[in-house]
Every structure is written in structure tokens, then in C-alpha cells.
Coordinates of C-alpha atoms and ligand atoms in Angstrom, one line a residue:
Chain A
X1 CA 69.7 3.1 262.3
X2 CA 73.3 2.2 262.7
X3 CA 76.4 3.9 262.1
X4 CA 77.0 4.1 258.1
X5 CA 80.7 4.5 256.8
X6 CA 81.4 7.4 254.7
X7 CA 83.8 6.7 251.7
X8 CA 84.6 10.8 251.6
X9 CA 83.7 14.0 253.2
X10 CA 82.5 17.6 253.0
X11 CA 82.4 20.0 255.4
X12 CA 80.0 23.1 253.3
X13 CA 79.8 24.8 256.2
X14 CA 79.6 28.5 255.3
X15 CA 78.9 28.0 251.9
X16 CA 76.2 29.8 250.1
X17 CA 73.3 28.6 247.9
X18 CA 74.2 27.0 244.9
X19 CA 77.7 26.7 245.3
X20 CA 77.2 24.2 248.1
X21 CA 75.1 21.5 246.0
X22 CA 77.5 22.5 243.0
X23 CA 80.3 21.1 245.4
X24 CA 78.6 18.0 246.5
X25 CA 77.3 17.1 243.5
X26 CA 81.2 17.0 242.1
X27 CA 82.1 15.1 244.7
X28 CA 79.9 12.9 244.7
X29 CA 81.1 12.6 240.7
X30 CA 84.2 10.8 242.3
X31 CA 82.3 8.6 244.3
X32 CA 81.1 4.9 243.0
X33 CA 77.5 4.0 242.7
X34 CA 76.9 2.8 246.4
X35 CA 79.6 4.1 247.8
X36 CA 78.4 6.7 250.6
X37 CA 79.7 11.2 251.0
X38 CA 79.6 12.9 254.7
X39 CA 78.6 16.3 254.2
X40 CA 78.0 19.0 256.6
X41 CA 75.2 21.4 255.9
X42 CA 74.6 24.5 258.0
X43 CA 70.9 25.2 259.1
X44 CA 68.6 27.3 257.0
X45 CA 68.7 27.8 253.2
X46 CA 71.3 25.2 252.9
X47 CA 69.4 22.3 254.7
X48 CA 66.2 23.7 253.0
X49 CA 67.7 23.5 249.3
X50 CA 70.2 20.7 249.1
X51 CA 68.9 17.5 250.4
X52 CA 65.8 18.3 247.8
X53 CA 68.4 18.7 244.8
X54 CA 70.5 15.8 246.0
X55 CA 67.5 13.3 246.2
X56 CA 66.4 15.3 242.4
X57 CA 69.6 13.6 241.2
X58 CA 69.2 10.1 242.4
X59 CA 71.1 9.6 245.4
X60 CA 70.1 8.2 249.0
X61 CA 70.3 10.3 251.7
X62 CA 70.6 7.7 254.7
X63 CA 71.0 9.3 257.7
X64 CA 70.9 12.9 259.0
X65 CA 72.0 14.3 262.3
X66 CA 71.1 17.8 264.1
X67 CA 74.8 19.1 265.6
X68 CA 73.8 22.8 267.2
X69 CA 73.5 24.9 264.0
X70 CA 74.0 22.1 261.2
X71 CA 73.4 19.0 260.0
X72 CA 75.8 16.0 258.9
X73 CA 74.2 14.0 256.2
X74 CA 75.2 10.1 254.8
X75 CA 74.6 10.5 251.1
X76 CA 75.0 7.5 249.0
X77 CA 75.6 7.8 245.5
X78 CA 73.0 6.9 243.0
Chain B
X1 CA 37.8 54.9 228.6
X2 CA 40.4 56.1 226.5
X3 CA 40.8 53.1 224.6
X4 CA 44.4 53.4 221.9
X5 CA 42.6 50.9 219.7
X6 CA 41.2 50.7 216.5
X7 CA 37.3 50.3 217.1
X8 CA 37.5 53.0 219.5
X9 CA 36.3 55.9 217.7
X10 CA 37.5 58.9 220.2
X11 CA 41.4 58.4 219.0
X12 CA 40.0 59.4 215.4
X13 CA 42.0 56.5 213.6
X14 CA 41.6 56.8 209.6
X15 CA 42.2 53.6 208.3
X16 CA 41.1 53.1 204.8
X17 CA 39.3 49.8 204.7
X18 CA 40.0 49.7 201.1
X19 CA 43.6 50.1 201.0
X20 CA 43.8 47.4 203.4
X21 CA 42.6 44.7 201.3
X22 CA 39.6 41.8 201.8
X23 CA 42.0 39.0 203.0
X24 CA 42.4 40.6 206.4
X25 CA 39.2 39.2 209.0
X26 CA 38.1 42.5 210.3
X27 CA 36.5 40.6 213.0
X28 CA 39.6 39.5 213.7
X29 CA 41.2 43.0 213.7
X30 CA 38.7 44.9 215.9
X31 CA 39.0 42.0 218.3
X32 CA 42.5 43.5 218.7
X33 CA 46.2 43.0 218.5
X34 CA 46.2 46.1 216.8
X35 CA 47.4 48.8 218.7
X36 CA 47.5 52.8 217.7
X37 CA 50.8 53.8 218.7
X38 CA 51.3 58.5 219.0
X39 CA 52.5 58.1 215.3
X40 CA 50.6 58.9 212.4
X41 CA 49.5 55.7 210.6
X42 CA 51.5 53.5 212.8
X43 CA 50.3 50.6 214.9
X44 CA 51.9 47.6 217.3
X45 CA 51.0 44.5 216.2
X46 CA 50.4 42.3 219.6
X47 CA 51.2 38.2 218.6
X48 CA 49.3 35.7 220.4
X49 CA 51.8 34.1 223.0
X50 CA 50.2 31.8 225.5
X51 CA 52.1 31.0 228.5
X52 CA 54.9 33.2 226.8
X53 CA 56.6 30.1 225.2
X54 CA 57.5 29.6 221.8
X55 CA 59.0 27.5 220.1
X56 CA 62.8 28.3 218.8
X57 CA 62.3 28.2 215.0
X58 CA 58.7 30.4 215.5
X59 CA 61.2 33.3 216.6
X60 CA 63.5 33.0 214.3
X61 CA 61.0 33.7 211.7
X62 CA 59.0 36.0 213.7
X63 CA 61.9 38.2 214.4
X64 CA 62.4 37.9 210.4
X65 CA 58.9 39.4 210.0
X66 CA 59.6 42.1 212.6
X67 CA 62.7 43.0 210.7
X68 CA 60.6 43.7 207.6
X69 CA 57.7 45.3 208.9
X70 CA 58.8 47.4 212.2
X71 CA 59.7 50.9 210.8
X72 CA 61.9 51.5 213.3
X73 CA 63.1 47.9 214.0
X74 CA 62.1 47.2 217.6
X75 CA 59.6 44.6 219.2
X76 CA 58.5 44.9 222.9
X77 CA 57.4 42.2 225.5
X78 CA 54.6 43.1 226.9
X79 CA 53.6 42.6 230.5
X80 CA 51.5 39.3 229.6
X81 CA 54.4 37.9 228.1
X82 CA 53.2 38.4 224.1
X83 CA 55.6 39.6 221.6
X84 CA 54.9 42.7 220.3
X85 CA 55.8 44.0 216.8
X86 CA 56.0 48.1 217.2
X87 CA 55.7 50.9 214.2
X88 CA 54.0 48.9 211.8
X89 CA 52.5 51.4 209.1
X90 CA 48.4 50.2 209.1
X91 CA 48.8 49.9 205.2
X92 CA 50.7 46.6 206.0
X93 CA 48.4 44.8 207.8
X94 CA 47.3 42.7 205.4
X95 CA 50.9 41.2 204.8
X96 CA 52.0 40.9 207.8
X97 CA 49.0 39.0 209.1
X98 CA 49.1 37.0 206.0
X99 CA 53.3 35.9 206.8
X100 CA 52.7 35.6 210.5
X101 CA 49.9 32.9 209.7
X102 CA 52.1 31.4 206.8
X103 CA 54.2 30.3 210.5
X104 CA 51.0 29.8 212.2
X105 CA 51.3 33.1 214.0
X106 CA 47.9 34.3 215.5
X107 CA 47.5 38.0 216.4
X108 CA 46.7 38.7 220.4
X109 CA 43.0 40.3 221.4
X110 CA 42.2 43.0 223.6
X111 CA 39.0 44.7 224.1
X112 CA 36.0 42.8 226.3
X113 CA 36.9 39.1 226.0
X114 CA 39.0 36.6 227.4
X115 CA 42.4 37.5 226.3
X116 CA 45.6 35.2 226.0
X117 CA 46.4 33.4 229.3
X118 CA 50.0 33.9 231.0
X119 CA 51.9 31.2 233.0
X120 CA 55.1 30.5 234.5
X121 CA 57.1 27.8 233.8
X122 CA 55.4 25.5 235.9
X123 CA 55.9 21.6 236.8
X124 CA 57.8 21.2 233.5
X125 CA 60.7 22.6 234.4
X126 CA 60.4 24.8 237.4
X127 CA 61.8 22.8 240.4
X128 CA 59.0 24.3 242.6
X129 CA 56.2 24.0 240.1
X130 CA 53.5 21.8 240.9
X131 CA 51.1 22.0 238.3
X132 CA 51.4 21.7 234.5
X133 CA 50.6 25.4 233.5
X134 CA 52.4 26.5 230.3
X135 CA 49.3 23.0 229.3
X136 CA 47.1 24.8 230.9
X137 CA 47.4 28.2 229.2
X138 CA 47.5 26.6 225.9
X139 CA 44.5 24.8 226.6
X140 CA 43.0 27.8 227.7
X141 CA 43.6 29.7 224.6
X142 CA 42.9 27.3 222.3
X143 CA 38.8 26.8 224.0
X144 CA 38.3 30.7 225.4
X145 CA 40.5 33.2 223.8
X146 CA 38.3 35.8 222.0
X147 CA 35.3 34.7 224.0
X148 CA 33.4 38.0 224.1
X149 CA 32.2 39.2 228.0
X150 CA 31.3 42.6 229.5
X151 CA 34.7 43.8 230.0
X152 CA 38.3 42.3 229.5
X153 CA 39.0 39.0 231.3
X154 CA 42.4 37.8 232.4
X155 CA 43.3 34.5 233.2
X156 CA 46.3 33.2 234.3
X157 CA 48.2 30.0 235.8
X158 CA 51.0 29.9 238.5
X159 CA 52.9 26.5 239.4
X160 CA 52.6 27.3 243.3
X161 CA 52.5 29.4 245.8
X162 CA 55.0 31.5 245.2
X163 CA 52.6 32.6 242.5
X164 CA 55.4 34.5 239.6
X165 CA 52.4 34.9 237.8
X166 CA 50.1 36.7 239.8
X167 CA 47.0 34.6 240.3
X168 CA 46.3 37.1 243.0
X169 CA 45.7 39.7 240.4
X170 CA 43.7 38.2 237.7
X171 CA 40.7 38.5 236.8
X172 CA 40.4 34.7 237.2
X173 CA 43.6 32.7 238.3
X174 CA 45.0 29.2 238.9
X175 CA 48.0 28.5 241.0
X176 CA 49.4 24.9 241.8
X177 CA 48.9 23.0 245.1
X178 CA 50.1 19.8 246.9
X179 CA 48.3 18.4 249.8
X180 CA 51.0 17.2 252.2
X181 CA 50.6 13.4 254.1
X182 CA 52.7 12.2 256.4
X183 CA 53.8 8.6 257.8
X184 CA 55.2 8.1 261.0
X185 CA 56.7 4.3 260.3
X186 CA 59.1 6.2 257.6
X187 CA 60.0 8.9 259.3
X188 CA 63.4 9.0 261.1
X189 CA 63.0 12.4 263.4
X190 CA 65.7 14.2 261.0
X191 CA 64.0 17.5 261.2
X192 CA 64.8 18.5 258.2
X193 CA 60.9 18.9 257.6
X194 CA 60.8 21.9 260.0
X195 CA 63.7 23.7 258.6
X196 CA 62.5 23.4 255.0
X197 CA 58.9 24.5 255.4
X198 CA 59.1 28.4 255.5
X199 CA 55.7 29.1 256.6
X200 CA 56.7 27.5 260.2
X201 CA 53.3 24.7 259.8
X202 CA 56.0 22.3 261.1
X203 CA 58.1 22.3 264.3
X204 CA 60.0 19.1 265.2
X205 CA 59.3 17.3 268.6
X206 CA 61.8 17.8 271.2
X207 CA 62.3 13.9 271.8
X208 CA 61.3 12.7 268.4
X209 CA 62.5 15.0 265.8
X210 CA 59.2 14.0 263.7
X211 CA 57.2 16.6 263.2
X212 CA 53.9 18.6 264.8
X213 CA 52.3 19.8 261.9
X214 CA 49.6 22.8 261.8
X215 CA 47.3 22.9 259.0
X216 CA 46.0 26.2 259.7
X217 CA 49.4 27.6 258.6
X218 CA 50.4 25.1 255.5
X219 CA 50.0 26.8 252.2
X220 CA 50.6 23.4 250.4
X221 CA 53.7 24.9 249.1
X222 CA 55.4 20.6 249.4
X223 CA 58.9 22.2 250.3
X224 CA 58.3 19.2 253.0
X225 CA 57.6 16.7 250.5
X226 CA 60.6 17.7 248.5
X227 CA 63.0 17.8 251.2
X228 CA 61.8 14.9 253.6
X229 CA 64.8 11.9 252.8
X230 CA 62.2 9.0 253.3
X231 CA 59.8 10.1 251.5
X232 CA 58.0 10.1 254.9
X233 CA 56.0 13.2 253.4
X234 CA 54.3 12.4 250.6
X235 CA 52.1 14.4 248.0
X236 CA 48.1 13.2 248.4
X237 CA 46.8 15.2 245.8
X238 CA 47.6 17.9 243.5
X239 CA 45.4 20.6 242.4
X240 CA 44.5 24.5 241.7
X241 CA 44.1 27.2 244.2
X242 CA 41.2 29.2 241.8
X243 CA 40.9 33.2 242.5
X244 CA 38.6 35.5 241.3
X245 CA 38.1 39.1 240.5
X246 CA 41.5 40.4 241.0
X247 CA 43.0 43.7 239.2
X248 CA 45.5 45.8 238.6
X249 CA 45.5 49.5 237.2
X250 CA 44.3 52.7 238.1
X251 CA 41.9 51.2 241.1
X252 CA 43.6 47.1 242.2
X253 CA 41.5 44.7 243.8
X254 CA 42.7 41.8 245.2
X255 CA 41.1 38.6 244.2
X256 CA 39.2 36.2 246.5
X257 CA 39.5 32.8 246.9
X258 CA 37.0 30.4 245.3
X259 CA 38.3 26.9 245.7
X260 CA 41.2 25.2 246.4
X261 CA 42.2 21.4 244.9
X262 CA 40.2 21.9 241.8
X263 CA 42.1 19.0 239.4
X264 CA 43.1 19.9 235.8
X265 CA 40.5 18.7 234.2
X266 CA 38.1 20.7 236.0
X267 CA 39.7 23.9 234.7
X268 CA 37.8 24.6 231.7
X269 CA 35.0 24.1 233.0
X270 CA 35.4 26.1 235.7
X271 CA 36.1 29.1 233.0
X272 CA 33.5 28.1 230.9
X273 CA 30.8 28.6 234.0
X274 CA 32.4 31.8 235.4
X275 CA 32.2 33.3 232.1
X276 CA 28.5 32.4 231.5
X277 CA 27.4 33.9 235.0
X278 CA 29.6 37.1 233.9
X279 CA 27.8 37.4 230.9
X280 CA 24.6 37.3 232.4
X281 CA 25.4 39.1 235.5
X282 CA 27.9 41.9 234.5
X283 CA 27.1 45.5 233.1
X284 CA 28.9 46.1 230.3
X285 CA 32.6 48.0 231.2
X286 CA 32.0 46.5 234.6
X287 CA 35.2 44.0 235.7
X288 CA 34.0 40.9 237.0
X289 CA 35.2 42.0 240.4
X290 CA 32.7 44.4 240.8
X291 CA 30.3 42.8 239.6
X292 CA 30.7 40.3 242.3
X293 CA 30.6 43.0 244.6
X294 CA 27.5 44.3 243.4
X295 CA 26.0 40.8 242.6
X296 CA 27.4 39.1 245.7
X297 CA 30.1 36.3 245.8
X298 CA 27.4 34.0 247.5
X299 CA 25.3 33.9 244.5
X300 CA 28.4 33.1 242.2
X301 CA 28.9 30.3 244.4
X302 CA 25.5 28.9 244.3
X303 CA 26.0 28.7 240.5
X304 CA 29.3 27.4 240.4
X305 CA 28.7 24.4 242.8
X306 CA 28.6 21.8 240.5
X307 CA 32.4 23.1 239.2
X308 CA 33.3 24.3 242.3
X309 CA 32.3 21.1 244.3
X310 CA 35.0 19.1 242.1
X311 CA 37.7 20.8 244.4
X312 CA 38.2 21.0 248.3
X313 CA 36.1 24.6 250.3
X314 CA 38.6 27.4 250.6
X315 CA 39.1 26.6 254.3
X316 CA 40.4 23.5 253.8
X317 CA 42.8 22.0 256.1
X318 CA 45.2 19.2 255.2
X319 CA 45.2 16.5 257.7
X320 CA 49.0 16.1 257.3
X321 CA 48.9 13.0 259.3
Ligands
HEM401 C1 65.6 37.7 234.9 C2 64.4 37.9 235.4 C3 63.8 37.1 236.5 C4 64.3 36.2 237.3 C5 65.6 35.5 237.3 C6 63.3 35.9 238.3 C7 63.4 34.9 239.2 C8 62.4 34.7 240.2 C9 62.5 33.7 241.2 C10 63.7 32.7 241.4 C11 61.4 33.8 241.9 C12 61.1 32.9 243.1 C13 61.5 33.7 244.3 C14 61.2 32.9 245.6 O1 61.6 31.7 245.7 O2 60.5 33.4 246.4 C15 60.6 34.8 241.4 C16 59.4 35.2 241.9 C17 58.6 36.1 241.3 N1 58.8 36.8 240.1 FE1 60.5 36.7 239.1 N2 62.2 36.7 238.0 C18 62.5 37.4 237.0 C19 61.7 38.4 236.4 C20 60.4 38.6 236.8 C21 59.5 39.6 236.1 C22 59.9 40.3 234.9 C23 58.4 39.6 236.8 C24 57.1 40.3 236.6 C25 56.8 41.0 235.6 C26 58.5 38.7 237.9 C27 57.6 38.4 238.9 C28 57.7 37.6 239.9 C29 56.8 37.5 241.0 C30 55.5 38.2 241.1 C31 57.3 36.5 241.8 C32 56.7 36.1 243.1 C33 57.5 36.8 244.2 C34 57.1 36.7 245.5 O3 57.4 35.7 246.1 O4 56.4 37.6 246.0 N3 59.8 38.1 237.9 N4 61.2 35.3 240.3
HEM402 C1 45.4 45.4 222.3 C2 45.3 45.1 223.5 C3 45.0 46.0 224.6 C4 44.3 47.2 224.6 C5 43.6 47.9 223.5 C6 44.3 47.7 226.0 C7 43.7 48.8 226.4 C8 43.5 49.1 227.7 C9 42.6 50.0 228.2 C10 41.7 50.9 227.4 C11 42.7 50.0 229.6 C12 41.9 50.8 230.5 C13 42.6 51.9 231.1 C14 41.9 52.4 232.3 O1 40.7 52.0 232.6 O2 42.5 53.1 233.0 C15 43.7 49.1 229.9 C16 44.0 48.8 231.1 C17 45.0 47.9 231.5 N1 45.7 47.1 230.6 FE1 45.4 47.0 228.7 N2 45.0 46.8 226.7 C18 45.4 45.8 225.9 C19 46.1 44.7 226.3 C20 46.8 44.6 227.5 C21 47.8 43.7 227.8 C22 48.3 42.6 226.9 C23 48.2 43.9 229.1 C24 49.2 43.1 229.8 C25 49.9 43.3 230.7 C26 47.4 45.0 229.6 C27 47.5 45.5 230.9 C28 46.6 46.4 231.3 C29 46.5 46.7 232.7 C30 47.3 46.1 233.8 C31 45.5 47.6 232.8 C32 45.0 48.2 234.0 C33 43.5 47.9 234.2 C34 43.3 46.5 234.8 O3 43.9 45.5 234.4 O4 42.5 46.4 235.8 N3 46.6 45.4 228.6 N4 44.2 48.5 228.7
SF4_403 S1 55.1 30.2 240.5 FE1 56.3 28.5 241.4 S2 56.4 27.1 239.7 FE2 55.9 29.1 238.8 S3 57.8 30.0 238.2 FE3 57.3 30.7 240.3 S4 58.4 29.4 241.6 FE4 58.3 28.4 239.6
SF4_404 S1 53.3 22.1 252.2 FE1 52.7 23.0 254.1 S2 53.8 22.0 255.7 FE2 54.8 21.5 253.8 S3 56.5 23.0 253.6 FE3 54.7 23.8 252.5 S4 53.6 25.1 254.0 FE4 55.1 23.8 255.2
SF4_405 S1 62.1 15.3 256.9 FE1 61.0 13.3 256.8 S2 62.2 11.9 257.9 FE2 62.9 13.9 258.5 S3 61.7 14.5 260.3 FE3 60.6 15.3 258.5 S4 59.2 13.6 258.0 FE4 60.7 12.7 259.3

């Protein structure tokens, strides 16, 4: 899969269960339908709970890459 | 047994039949809900709550009733999620059974029969649940409750594995499961797979990132199915883990498992069976877990086979790919 450009980013590095899907999720509120969020998840509860909620609420999660301890998700808005 | 209820004749409780009135079922009394309480002459009244839901304008009109009846203005919720109404003076009974059905308010049982189901939220509205059990526990109570066996039975329905509502510990319980698949076209080697399952089935290929997946440790939990972004994991099937003879108090035993993948609609049947071989095989005051010990869980089996077969053995591994 190729490169995908991301309209915005979000580094929720260090951020705890819920806040970090309460973040994307308002970000993603000033995104338009298509247009595609960067966000950077660290390993563990994060990656276990947010890419579940995001994909709950519609959105496309295009690509995902392992960096070390996190993970940097394409998101595209539903 | 010290039994604080009304049939039991040890706790010496004088009600006058005759002050009571004819309009109040004493069947349906001595099958319970009526509780003697250390006060003289005063009872809790346990409602009938399957699933501990009810609806919004029910409460309203419940706590009404409480108000008015409850000497000393208090209700309680009990362990298995029914509302109790406490220092009700016996004299009362029959209006306060009479306004609770006005808002088609039954009374709980206790005693040896099948008594209300519980549940946890479930697929409705749980984000983990899998199976639909607040429908199941009404279901339940509507066909069994009040069914008369040797001693009390307790049923009860979880959403998954995480069991909140202690399927483990029930007489007979229920608790939702997903059987994982997985397609290697979809699948991107993201890993996210490995991090989300919790039970480490699924570690992610060095190269690859896809996943190695071993059944012997998937609880069929679907954290995978949830969290995969392809939809590369996908639910095959969904179904009940089914436990029996589990129970708390003075002397717990943990339940054992019976069959796993038994669909909804083999539920009631399942029920209807187990309580039919615990009526002819249990002594009376004797929980269905020891009677299985006594009687043998082989010979339940055999009798349950044309249930049981419905649903996958309890050694079942998924396949996962
Ligand atoms: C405000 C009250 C409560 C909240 C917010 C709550 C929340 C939760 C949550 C979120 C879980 C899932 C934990 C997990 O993901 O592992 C859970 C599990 C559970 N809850 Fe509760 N709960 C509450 C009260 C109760 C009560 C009153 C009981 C029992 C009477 C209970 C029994 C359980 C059990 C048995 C589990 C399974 C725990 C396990 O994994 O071992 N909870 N609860
Ligand atoms: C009117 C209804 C009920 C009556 C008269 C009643 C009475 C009793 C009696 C006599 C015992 C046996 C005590 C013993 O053997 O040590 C008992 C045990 C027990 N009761 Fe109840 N009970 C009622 C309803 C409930 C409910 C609604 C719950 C819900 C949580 C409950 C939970 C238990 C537990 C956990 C035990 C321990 C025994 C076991 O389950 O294995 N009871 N009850
Ligand atoms: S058992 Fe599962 S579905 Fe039911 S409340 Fe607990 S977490 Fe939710
Ligand atoms: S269903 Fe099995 S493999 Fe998937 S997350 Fe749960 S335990 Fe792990
Ligand atoms: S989460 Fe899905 S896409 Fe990612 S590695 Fe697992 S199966 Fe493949």
C-alpha cells in the first residue's frame, strides 16, 4: 500500500484510555468526510482500545505502522 | 437450613391468613418474594427483575409504592439485581401485591425452583458483549421461573468472557462467544491483532506482521475481530459457553463446562432438559452440583446429547485460519 497523505495530525503518545479516543474523535470532527488524521498510538491499551472505537464510529483506518513502542495510524474520516 | 421465609416453619412466623385477605395467590406467596426481616410483623417484598432492567416509568411508580408501603422508607438491591421493598408490615400484602400488579409488577421466588435469571448488559449495549442476554434472561423468566426442582436453581447470562455476571458460579450459566476466522488476502501484517488479544493466542510473524494464531489459548473473547482494520478477522459464529453446577455460599463450587457454541435458540431447551434430569436425579435439598457429583457428569451428558450436540464439545478449538 502506498504512502497516503494525512490532512492533520496527532501525536497521543502518553495519553491514557479514554482521553486518547476522546481526542481523536474531536479531531477528526474538524476533518471532512474523506479527508484522512495521522495519529500516533503507543503500544498496549491504547492500540488495543482505539482503532476498535474508531472503526465503531465509521471511519477507515488505512494504514498502520509498528515504530518501536507505537504505532502511526492513516485514519480517514467516515 | 435456616430458611428467613415464610413456609419455613422453624422462624415461627404468625401470619393471620385471614387478615390477609383471599385476593393474594398463596401459591404465589410461599413460592416467595416474601422475606421475614428481625422485626416483628415485618417482611421484604423481593420484585421480580430479570436481567436487572426496567423500564424508566416502572421505577417511577415502583419507588411510589415503596414510599407508601416501606415503614422505614428504604428499598435494597439485591445481589441478583431485583429490587427489594424492605419493612413492609405482613398485613399489607395484599395491597401492595395488588398495586405492584396494577403496573405489571410480579413478586421474585425463592425457595427450590428456578428463580429470576441475572444478566449483564450484553450485545445491546456493552461494547464487548457478544450475545443478546438482558433477551435471554427475559425469555428465561417468562418459560422457567417458578419451575419447582429439588433445591434452588440459578441461572444466569454473561455477554463474554469477561463474564460480570458470574456464569462460573451458577447453578446453570450462559456466557457469550465468538469464533474467530481469519483471511490472509485481507490482512495487511499491521499487528495490531497481537497487541489486542490479551490472552497472547496471537503473536505476529517476524517478516509478515500477520498473525500465528494458537487455538489452544483463544477464549473467543473477538478483541481480534474488533480491533483487526480490514476486517481480516472475522466473527464465524456466535454462541454460549454453557456451565453447570456452580455455587457460592457457605461451601462454593466451581461450575464445569458442558458445551461451548450452543446458539440462542438452543437455550431453552437446554434448561428445560437439565431441569428434567435434576428432577429425576436430585435428592431433595441437594444443589445440582452435587448431585452431578454423586450421579456423574457422564450420565448428564448422555442425556443431554440431543441439546448438547446443537453446540461445539468443550475442547473445541477454533481453526482461526
Ligand atoms: C459502578 C459499578 C461498576 C462498574 C463501573 C463496573 C465496571 C466493570 C467493568 C468495566 C468490567 C470489565 C472489566 C474488564 O474489562 O476486565 C467489570 C467486570 C466485572 N464486574 Fe463490574 N462494575 C461495577 C459493579 C460491579 C458489581 C456491583 C459487581 C458484582 C456484584 C461486579 C462484578 C463484576 C465482575 C464479576 C466482573 C468480571 C471481572 C473479571 O474480569 O474478573 N461489578 N465491571
Ligand atoms: C426470597 C428469596 C430467598 C430466600 C428465602 C433465600 C434463602 C436462602 C437460604 C435459606 C439459603 C441457604 C443458606 C445456607 O445453606 O447456608 C440461601 C443461600 C444463599 N442465597 Fe438465598 N434466598 C433467597 C433469595 C436469594 C437471592 C435473590 C440471592 C441473590 C443473590 C440469594 C443468594 C444466596 C446465596 C449466594 C446463598 C448461598 C448459597 C448458594 O447459593 O450456594 N438468595 N438463601
Ligand atoms: S460480561 Fe462482557 S458483555 Fe457483559 S457486561 Fe461484562 S464486559 Fe460487558
Ligand atoms: S478471540 Fe481468541 S485470538 Fe481473538 S483476541 Fe480473543 S482470545 Fe485472542
Ligand atoms: S489486525 Fe488484521 S490486518 Fe492487522 S495483522 Fe491482524 S489480521 Fe492482519
Amino acid at each position: 500500500m502506498g504512502e497516503v497523505k494525512a490532512n492533520a495530525h496527532l501525536d497521543l503518545r502518553g495519553v491514557m484510555c479514554p482521553i486518547n479516543f476522546v481526542k481523536a474523535k474531536l479531531k477528526l470532527e474538524t476533518l471532512e468526510a474523506g479527508e484522512v488524521l495521522e495519529l500516533v498510538l503507543d503500544s498496549g491499551e491504547p492500540i488495543q482500545n482505539v482503532p476498535k472505537s474508531i472503526k465503531e464510529e465509521g471511519h477507515k483506518i488505512l494504514e498502520v505502522k509498528k515504530e518501536g513502542e507505537h504505532f502511526r495510524l492513516k485514519i480517514q474520516k467516515g | 437450613m435456616t430458611d428467613h421465609f415464610i413456609e419455613d416453619k422453624t422462624t415461627k412466623v404468625n401470619v393471620n391468613l385471614e387478615t390477609i385477605g383471599e385476593r393474594v395467590d398463596f401459591n404465589d406467596l410461599k413460592s416467595g418474594g416474601f422475606i421475614k426481616q428481625r422485626q416483628k410483623d415485618l417482611f421484604t417484598v423481593r420484585l421480580r427483575c430479570p436481567g436487572g432492567r426496567m423500564e424508566t416509568k416502572k421505577l417511577v411508580e415502583i419507588s411510589k409504592i415503596a414510599d407508601k408501603y416501606s415503614k422505614k422508607g428504604v428499598v435494597h438491591f439485591s445481589f441478583r439485581q431485583s429490587l427489594e421493598i424492605l419493612y413492609v408490615d405482613y398485613k399489607e400484602f395484599r395491597n401492595i401485591v395488588s398495586e405492584l400488579e396494577k403496573i405489571g409488577q410480579k413478586v421474585a421466588s425463592c425457595g427450590p425452583r428456578v428463580r429470576v435469571p441475572t444478566a449483564c448488559g450484553g450485545c445491546e449495549y456493552n461494547p464487548n458483549g457478544l450475545t443478546d442476554t438482558q433477551g435471554m434472561a427475559e425469555m428465561v423468566d417468562q418459560k422457567f421461573f417458578g419451575t419447582p426442582t429439588p433445591h434452588k436453581f440459578k441461572t444466569s447470562f454473561s455477554g463474554c468472557p469477561i463474564d460480570c455476571s458470574r456464569t462460573k458460579e451458577m447453578d446453570f450459566g450462559f456466557q457469550g462467544i465468538v469464533e474467530p476466522v481469519w483471511e490472509d488476502p485481507l490482512c495487511t501484517g499491521c499487528t495490531i491483532c497481537s497487541e489486542a488479544c490479551k490472552e497472547d493466542a496471537i503473536v505476529s510473524d517476524p517478516d509478515t506482521g500477520k498473525p500465528i494464531f494458537d487455538p489452544k489459548k483463544c477464549i473467543f473473547c473477538g478483541d481480534c475481530i474488533r480491533a483487526c482494520p480490514t476486517e481480516a478477522w472475522k466473527a464465524k459464529r456466535y454462541g454460549h459457553i454453557v456451565r453447570i453446577g456452580g455455587k457460592h455460599g457457605r461451601h462454593p463450587m466451581e461450575s464445569i463446562e458442558v458445551s461451548t457454541f450452543l446458539p440462542d435458540d438452543k437455550v431453552a431447551d437446554a434448561i428445560q432438559k437439565t431441569v428434567e434430569w435434576y428432577n429425576a436425579n436430585g435428592k431433595r435439598g441437594e444443589r445440582i452440583g452435587n448431585t452431578i457429583k454423586r450421579v456423574g457428569i457422564q450420565k448428564y451428558l448422555d442425556f443431554m446429547e440431543p441439546v448438547f450436540k446443537h453446540g461445539s464439545p468443550v475442547n473445541y478449538l477454533a481453526p482461526g485460519v
